[in-house]
GROMACS .gro file of N, CA and C in nm:
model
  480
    1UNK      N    1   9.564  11.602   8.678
    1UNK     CA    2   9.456  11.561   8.766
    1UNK      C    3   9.355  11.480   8.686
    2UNK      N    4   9.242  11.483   8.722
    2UNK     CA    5   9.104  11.388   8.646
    2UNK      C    6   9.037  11.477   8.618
    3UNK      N    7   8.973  11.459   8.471
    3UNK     CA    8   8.864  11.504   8.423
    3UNK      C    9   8.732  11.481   8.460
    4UNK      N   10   8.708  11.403   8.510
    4UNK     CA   11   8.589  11.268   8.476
    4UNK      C   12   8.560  11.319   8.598
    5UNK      N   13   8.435  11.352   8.685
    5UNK     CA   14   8.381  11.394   8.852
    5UNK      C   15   8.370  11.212   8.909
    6UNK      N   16   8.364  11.207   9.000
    6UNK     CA   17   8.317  11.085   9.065
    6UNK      C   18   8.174  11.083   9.075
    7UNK      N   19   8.144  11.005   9.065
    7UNK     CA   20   7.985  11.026   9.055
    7UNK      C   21   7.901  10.822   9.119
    8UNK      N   22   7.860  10.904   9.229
    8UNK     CA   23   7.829  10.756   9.300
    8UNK      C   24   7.666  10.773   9.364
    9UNK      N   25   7.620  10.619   9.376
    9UNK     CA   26   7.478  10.608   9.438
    9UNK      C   27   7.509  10.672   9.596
   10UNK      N   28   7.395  10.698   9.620
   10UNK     CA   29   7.331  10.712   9.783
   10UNK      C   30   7.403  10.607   9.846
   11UNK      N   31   7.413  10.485   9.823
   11UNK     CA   32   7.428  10.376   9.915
   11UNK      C   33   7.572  10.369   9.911
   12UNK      N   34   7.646  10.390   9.814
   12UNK     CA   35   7.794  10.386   9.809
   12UNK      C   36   7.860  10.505   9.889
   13UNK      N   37   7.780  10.613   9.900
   13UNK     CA   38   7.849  10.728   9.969
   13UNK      C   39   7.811  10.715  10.110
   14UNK      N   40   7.721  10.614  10.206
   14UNK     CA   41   7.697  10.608  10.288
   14UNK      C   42   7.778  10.494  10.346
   15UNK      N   43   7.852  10.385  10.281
   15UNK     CA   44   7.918  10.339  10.277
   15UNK      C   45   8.071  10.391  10.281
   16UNK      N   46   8.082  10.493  10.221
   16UNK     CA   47   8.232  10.565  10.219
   16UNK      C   48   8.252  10.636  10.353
   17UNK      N   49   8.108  10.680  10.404
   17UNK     CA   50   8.081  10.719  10.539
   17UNK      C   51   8.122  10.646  10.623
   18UNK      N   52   8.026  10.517  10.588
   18UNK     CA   53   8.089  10.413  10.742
   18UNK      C   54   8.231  10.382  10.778
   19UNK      N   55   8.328  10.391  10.631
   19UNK     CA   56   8.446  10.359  10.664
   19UNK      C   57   8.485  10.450  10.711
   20UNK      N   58   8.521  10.545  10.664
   20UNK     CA   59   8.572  10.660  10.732
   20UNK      C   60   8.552  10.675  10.858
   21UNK      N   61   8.404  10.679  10.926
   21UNK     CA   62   8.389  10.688  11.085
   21UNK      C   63   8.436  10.580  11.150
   22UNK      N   64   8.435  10.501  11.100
   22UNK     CA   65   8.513  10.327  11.171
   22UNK      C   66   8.614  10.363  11.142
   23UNK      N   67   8.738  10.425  11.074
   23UNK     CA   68   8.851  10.466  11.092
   23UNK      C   69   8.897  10.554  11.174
   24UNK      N   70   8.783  10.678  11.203
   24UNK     CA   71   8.839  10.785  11.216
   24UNK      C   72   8.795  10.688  11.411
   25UNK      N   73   8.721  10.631  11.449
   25UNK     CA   74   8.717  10.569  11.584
   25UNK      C   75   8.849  10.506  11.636
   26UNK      N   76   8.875  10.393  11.552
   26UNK     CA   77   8.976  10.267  11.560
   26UNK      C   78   9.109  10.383  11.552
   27UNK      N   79   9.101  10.467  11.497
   27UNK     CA   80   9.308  10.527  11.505
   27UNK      C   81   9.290  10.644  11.600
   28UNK      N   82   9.102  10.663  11.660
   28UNK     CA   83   9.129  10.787  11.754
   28UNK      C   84   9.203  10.919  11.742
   29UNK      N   85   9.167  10.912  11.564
   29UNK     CA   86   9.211  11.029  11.533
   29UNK      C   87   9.073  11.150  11.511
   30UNK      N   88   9.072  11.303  11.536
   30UNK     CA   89   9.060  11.383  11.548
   30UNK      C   90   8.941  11.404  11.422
   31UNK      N   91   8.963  11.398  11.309
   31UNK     CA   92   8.874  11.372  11.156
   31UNK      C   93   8.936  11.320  11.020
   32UNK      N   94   8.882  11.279  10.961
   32UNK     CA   95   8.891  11.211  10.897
   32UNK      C   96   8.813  11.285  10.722
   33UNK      N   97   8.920  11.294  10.626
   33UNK     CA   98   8.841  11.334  10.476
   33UNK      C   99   8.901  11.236  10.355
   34UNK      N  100   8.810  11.218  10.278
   34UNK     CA  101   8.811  11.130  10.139
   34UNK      C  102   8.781  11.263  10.071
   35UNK      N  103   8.872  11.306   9.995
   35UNK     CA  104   8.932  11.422   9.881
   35UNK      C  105   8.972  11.366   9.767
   36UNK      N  106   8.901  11.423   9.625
   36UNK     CA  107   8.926  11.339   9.539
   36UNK      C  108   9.088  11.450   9.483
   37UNK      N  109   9.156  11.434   9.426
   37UNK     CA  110   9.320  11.453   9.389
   37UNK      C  111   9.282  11.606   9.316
   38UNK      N  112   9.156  11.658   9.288
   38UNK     CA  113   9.150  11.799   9.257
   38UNK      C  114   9.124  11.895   9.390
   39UNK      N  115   9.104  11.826   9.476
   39UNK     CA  116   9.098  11.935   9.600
   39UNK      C  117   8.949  11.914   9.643
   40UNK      N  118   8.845  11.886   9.584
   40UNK     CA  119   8.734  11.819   9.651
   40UNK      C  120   8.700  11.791   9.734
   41UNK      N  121   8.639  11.818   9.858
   41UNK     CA  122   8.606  11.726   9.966
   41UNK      C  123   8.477  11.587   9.904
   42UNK      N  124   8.525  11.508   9.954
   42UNK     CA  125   8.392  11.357   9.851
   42UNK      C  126   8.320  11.346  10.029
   43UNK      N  127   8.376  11.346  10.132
   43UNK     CA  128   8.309  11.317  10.266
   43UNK      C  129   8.414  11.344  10.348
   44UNK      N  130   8.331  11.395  10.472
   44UNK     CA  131   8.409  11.436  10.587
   44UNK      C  132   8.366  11.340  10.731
   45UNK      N  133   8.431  11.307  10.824
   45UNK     CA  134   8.382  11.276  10.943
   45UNK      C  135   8.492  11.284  11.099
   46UNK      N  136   8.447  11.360  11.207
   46UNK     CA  137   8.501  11.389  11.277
   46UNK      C  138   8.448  11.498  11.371
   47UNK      N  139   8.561  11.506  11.413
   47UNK     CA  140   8.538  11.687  11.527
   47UNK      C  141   8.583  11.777  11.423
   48UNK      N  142   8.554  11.818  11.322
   48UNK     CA  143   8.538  11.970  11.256
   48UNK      C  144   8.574  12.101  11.319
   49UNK      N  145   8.459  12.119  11.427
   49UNK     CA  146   8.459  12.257  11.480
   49UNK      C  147   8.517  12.335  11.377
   50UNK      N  148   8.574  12.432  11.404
   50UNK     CA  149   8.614  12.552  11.289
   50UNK      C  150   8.678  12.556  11.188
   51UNK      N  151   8.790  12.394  11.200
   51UNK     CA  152   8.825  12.375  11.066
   51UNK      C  153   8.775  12.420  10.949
   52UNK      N  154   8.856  12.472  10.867
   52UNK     CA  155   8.823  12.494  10.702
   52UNK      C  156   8.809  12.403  10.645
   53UNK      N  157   8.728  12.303  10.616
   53UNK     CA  158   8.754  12.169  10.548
   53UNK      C  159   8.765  12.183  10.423
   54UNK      N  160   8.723  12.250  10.311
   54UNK     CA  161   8.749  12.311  10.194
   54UNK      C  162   8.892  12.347  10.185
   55UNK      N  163   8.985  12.450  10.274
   55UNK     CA  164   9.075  12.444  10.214
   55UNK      C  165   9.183  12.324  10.254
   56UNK      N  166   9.109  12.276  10.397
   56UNK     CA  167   9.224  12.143  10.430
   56UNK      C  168   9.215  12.062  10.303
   57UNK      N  169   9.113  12.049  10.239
   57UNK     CA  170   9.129  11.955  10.146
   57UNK      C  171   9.162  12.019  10.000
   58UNK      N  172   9.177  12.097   9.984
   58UNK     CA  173   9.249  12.189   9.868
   58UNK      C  174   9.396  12.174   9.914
   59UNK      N  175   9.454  12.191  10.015
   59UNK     CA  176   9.577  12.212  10.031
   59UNK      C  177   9.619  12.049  10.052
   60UNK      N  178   9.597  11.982  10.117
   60UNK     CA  179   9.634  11.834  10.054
   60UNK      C  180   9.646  11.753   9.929
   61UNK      N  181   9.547  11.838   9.849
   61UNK     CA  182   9.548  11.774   9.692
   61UNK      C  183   9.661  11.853   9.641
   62UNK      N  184   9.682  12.028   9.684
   62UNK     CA  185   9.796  12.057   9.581
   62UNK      C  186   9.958  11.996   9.726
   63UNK      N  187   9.952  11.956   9.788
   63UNK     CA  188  10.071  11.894   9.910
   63UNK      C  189  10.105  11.742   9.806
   64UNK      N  190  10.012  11.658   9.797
   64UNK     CA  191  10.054  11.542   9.720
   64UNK      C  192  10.099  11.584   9.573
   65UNK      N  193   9.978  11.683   9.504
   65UNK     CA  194  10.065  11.740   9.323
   65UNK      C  195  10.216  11.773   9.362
   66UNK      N  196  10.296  11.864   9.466
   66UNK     CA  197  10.402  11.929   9.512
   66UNK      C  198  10.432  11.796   9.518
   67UNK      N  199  10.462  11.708   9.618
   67UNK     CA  200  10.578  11.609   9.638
   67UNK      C  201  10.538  11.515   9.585
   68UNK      N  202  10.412  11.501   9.437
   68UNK     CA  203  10.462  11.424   9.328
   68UNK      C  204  10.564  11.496   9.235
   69UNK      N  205  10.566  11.594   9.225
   69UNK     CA  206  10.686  11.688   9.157
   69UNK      C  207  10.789  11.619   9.218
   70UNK      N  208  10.829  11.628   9.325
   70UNK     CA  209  10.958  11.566   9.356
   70UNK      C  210  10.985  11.437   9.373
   71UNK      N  211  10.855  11.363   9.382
   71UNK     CA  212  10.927  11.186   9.339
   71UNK      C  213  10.945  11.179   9.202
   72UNK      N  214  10.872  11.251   9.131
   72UNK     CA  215  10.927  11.219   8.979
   72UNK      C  216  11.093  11.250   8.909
   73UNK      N  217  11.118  11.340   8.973
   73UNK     CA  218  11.275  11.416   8.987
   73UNK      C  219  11.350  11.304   9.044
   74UNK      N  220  11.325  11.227   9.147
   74UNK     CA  221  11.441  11.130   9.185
   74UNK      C  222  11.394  10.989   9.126
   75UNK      N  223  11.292  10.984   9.028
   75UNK     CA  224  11.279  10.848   8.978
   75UNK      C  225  11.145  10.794   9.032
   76UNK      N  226  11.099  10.877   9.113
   76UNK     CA  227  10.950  10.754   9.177
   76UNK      C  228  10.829  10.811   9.093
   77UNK      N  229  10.722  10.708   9.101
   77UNK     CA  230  10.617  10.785   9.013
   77UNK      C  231  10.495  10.906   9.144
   78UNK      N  232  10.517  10.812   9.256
   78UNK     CA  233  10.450  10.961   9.336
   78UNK      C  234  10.481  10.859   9.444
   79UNK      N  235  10.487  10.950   9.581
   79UNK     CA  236  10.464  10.936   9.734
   79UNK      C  237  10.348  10.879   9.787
   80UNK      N  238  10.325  10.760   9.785
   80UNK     CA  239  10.165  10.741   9.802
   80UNK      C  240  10.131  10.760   9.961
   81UNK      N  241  10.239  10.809  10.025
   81UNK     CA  242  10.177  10.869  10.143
   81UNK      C  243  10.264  10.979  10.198
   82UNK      N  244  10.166  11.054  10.295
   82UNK     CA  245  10.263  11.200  10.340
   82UNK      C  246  10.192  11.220  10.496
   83UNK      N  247  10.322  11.254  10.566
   83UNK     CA  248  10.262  11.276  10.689
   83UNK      C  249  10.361  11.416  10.743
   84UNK      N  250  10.257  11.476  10.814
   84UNK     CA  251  10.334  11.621  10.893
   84UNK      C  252  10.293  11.572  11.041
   85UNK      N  253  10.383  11.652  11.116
   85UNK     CA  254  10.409  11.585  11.243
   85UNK      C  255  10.373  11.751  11.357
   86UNK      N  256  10.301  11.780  11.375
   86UNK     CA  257  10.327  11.934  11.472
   86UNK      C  258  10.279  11.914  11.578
   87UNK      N  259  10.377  11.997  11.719
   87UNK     CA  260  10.302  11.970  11.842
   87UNK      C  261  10.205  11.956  11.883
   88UNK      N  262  10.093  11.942  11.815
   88UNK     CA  263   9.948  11.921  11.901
   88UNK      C  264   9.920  11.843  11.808
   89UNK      N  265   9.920  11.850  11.699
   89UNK     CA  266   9.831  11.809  11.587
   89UNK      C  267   9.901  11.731  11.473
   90UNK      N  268   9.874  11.661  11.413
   90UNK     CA  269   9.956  11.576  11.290
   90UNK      C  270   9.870  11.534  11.183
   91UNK      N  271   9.897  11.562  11.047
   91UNK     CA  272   9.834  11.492  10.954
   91UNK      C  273   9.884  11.355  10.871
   92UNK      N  274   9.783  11.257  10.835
   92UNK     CA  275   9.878  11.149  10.764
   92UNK      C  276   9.786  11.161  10.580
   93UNK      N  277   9.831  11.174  10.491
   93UNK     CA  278   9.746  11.138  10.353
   93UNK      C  279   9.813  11.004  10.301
   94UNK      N  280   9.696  10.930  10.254
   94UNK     CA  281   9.738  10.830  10.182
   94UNK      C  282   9.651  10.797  10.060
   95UNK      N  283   9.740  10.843   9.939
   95UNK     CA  284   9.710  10.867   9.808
   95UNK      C  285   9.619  10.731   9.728
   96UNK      N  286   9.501  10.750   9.706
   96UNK     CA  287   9.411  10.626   9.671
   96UNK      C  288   9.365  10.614   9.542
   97UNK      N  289   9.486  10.656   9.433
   97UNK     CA  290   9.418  10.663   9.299
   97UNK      C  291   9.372  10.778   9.293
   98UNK      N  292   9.216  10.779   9.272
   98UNK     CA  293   9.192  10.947   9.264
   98UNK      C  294   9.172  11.005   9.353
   99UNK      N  295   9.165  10.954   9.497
   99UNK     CA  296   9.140  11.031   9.583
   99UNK      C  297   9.266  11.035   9.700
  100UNK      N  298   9.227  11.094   9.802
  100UNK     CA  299   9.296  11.129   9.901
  100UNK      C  300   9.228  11.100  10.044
  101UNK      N  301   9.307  10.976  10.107
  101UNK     CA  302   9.303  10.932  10.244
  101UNK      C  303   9.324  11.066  10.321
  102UNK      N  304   9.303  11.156  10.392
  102UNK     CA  305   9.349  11.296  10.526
  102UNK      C  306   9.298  11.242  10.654
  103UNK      N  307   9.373  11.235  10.690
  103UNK     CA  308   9.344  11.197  10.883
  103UNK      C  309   9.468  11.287  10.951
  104UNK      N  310   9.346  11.387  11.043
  104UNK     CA  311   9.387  11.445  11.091
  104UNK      C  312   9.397  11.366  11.262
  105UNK      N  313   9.490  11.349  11.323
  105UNK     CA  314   9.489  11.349  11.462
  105UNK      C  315   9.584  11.388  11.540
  106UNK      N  316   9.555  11.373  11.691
  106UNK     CA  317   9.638  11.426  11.779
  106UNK      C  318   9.738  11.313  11.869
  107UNK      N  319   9.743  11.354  12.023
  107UNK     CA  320   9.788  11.268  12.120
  107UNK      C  321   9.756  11.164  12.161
  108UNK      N  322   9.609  11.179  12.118
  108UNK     CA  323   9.517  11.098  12.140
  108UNK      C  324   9.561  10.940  12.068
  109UNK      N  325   9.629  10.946  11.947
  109UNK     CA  326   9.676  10.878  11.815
  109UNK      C  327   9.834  10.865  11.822
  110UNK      N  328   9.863  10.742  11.745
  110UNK     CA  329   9.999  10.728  11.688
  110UNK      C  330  10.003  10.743  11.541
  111UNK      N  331  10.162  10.786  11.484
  111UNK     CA  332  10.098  10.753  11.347
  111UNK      C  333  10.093  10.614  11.353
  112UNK      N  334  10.159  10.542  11.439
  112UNK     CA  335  10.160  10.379  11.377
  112UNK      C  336  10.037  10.345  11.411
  113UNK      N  337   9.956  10.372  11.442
  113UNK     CA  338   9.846  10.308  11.492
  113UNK      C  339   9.743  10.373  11.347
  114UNK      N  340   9.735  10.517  11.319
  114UNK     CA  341   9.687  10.581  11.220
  114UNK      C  342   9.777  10.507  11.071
  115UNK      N  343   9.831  10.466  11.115
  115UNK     CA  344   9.908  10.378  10.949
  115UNK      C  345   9.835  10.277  10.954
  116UNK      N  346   9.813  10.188  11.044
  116UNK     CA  347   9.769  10.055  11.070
  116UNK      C  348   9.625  10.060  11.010
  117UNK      N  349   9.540  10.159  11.071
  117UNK     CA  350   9.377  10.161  11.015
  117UNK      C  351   9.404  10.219  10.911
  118UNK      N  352   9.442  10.289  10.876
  118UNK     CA  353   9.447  10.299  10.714
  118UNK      C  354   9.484  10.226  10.598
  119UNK      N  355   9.519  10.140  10.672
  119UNK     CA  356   9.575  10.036  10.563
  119UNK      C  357   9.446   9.968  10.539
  120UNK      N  358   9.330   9.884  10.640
  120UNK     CA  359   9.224   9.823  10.633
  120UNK      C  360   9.129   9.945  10.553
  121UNK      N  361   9.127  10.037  10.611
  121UNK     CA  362   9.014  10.160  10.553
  121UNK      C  363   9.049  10.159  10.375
  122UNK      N  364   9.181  10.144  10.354
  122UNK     CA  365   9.213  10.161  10.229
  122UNK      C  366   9.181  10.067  10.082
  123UNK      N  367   9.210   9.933  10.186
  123UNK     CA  368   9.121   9.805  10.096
  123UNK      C  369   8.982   9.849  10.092
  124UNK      N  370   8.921   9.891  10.203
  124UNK     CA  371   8.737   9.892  10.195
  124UNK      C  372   8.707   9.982  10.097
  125UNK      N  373   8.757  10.076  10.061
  125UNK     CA  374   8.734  10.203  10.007
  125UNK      C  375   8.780  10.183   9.869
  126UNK      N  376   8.899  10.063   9.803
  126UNK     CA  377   8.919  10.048   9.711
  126UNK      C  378   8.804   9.966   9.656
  127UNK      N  379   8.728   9.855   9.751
  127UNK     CA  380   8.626   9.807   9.701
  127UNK      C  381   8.471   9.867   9.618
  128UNK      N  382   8.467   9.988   9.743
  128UNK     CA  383   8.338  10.079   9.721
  128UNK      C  384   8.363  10.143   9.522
  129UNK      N  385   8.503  10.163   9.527
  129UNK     CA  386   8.564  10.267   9.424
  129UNK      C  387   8.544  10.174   9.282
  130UNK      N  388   8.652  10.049   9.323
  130UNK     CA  389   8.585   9.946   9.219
  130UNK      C  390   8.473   9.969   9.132
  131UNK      N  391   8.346   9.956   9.238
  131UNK     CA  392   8.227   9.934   9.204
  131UNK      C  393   8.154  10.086   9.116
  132UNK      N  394   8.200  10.215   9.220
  132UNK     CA  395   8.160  10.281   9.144
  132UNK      C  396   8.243  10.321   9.014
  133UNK      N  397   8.356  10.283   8.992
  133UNK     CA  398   8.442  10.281   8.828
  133UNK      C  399   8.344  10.155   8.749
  134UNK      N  400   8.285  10.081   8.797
  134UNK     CA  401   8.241   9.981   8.718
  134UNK      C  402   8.137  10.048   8.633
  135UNK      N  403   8.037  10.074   8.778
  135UNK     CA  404   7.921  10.159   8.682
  135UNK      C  405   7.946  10.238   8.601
  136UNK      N  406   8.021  10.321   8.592
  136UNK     CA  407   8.069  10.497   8.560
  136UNK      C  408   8.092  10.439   8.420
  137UNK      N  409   8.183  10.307   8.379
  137UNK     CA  410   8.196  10.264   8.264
  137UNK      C  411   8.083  10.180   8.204
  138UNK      N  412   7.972  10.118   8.264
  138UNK     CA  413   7.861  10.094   8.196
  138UNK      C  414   7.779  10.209   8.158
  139UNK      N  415   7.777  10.317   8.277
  139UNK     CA  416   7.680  10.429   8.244
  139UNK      C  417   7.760  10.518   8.084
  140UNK      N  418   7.896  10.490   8.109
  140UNK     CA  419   7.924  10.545   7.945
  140UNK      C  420   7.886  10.499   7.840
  141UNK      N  421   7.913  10.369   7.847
  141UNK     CA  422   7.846  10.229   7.725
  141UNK      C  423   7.688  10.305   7.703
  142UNK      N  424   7.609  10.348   7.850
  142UNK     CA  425   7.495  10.345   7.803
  142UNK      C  426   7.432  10.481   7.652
  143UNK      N  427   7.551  10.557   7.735
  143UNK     CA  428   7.506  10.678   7.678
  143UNK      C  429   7.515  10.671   7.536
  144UNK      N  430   7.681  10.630   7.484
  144UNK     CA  431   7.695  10.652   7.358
  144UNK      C  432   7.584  10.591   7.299
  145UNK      N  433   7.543  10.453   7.345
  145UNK     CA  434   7.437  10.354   7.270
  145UNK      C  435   7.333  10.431   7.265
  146UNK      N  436   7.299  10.511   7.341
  146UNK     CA  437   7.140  10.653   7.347
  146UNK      C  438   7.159  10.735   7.222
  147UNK      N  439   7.277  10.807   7.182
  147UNK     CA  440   7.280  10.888   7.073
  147UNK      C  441   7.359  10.799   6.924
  148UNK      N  442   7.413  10.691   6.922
  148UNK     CA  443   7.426  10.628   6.827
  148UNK      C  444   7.310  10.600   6.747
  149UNK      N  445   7.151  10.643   6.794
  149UNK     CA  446   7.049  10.617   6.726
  149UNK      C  447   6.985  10.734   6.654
  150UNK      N  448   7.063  10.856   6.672
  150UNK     CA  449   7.062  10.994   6.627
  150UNK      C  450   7.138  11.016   6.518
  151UNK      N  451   7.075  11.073   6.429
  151UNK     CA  452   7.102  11.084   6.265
  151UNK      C  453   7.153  11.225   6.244
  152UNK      N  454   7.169  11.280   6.128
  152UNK     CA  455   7.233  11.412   6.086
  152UNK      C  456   7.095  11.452   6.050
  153UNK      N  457   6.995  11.362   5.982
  153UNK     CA  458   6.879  11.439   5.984
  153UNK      C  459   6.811  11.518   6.074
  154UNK      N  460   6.846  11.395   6.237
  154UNK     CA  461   6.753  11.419   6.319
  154UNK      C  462   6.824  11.574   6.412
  155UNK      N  463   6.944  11.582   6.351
  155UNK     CA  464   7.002  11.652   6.456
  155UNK      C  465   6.982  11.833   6.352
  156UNK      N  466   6.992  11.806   6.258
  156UNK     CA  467   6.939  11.926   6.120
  156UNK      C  468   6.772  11.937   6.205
  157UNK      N  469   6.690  11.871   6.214
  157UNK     CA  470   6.572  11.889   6.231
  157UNK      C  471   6.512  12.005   6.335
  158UNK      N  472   6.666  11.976   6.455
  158UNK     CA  473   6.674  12.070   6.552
  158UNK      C  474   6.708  12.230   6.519
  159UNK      N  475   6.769  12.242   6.400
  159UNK     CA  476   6.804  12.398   6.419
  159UNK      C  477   6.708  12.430   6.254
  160UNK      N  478   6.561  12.369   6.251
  160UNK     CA  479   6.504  12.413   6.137
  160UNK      C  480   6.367  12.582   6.241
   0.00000   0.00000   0.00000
């Protein structure tokens, strides 16, 4: 999995919002979660009601680890998408790097129609991600450059 947390501005997570609800409208599916690949929920949007969203999104992160186990066994490096199909209800994931596309919908939905917006949702969301990997790697640059100015003296000084 990833070490590293995601870590994003106000404006980028309100943005991860909009896509998601403009997805979860356009495929008329049921809800919609961005899960980062440890089981995380990063944002939710939809009809909830009693759903567990914690473990829906725990059990999708270890559903993609499971049948990356088995694309690696026949040669693939992972499934970048998974869909369950059950009489009322159907899920589709589509694996985004570190996170996890979950759209949950019903009758209401096709998957082809739920494949289709996810494909657009998936570019937008790679853009947002971009941006926050960009920062995440300047905000590292920044740090080391903060304590590269810290000495053995200065750090002895602390445990006098």
């Amino acid at each position: 999995m990833t070490d590293t947390p995601i870590i994003m501005r106000e404006q980028q997570y309100e943005q991860i919002n909009a896509v998601l609800e403009r997805l979860r409208t356009d495929s008329s599916a049921r809800v919609v979660f961005l899960v980062d690949k440890n089981g995380q929920p990063i944002a939710v949007r939809g009809e909830i009601g009693d759903l567990d969203t914690t473990g829906l999104a725990s059990l999708a992160a270890g559903n993609v680890a499971a049948t990356g186990g088995m694309a690696r066994l026949i040669g693939e490096k992972e499934f970048p998408t998974l869909s369950h199909e059950g009489e009322r209800e159907s899920i589709y994931i589509s694996v985004l790097g570190r996170a996890l596309l979950v759209v949950v919908f019903d009758e209401r939905s096709s998957l082809g129609l739920v494949k289709l917006r996810v494909r657009q949702a998936s570019h937008d969301l790679a853009v947002i991600f971009d941006e926050i990997a960009r920062e995440a790697s300047t905000r590292t640059a920044n740090d080391l450059s903060a304590f590269a100015e810290i000495t053995d003296e200065d750090i002895d000084s602390l445990f006098r």
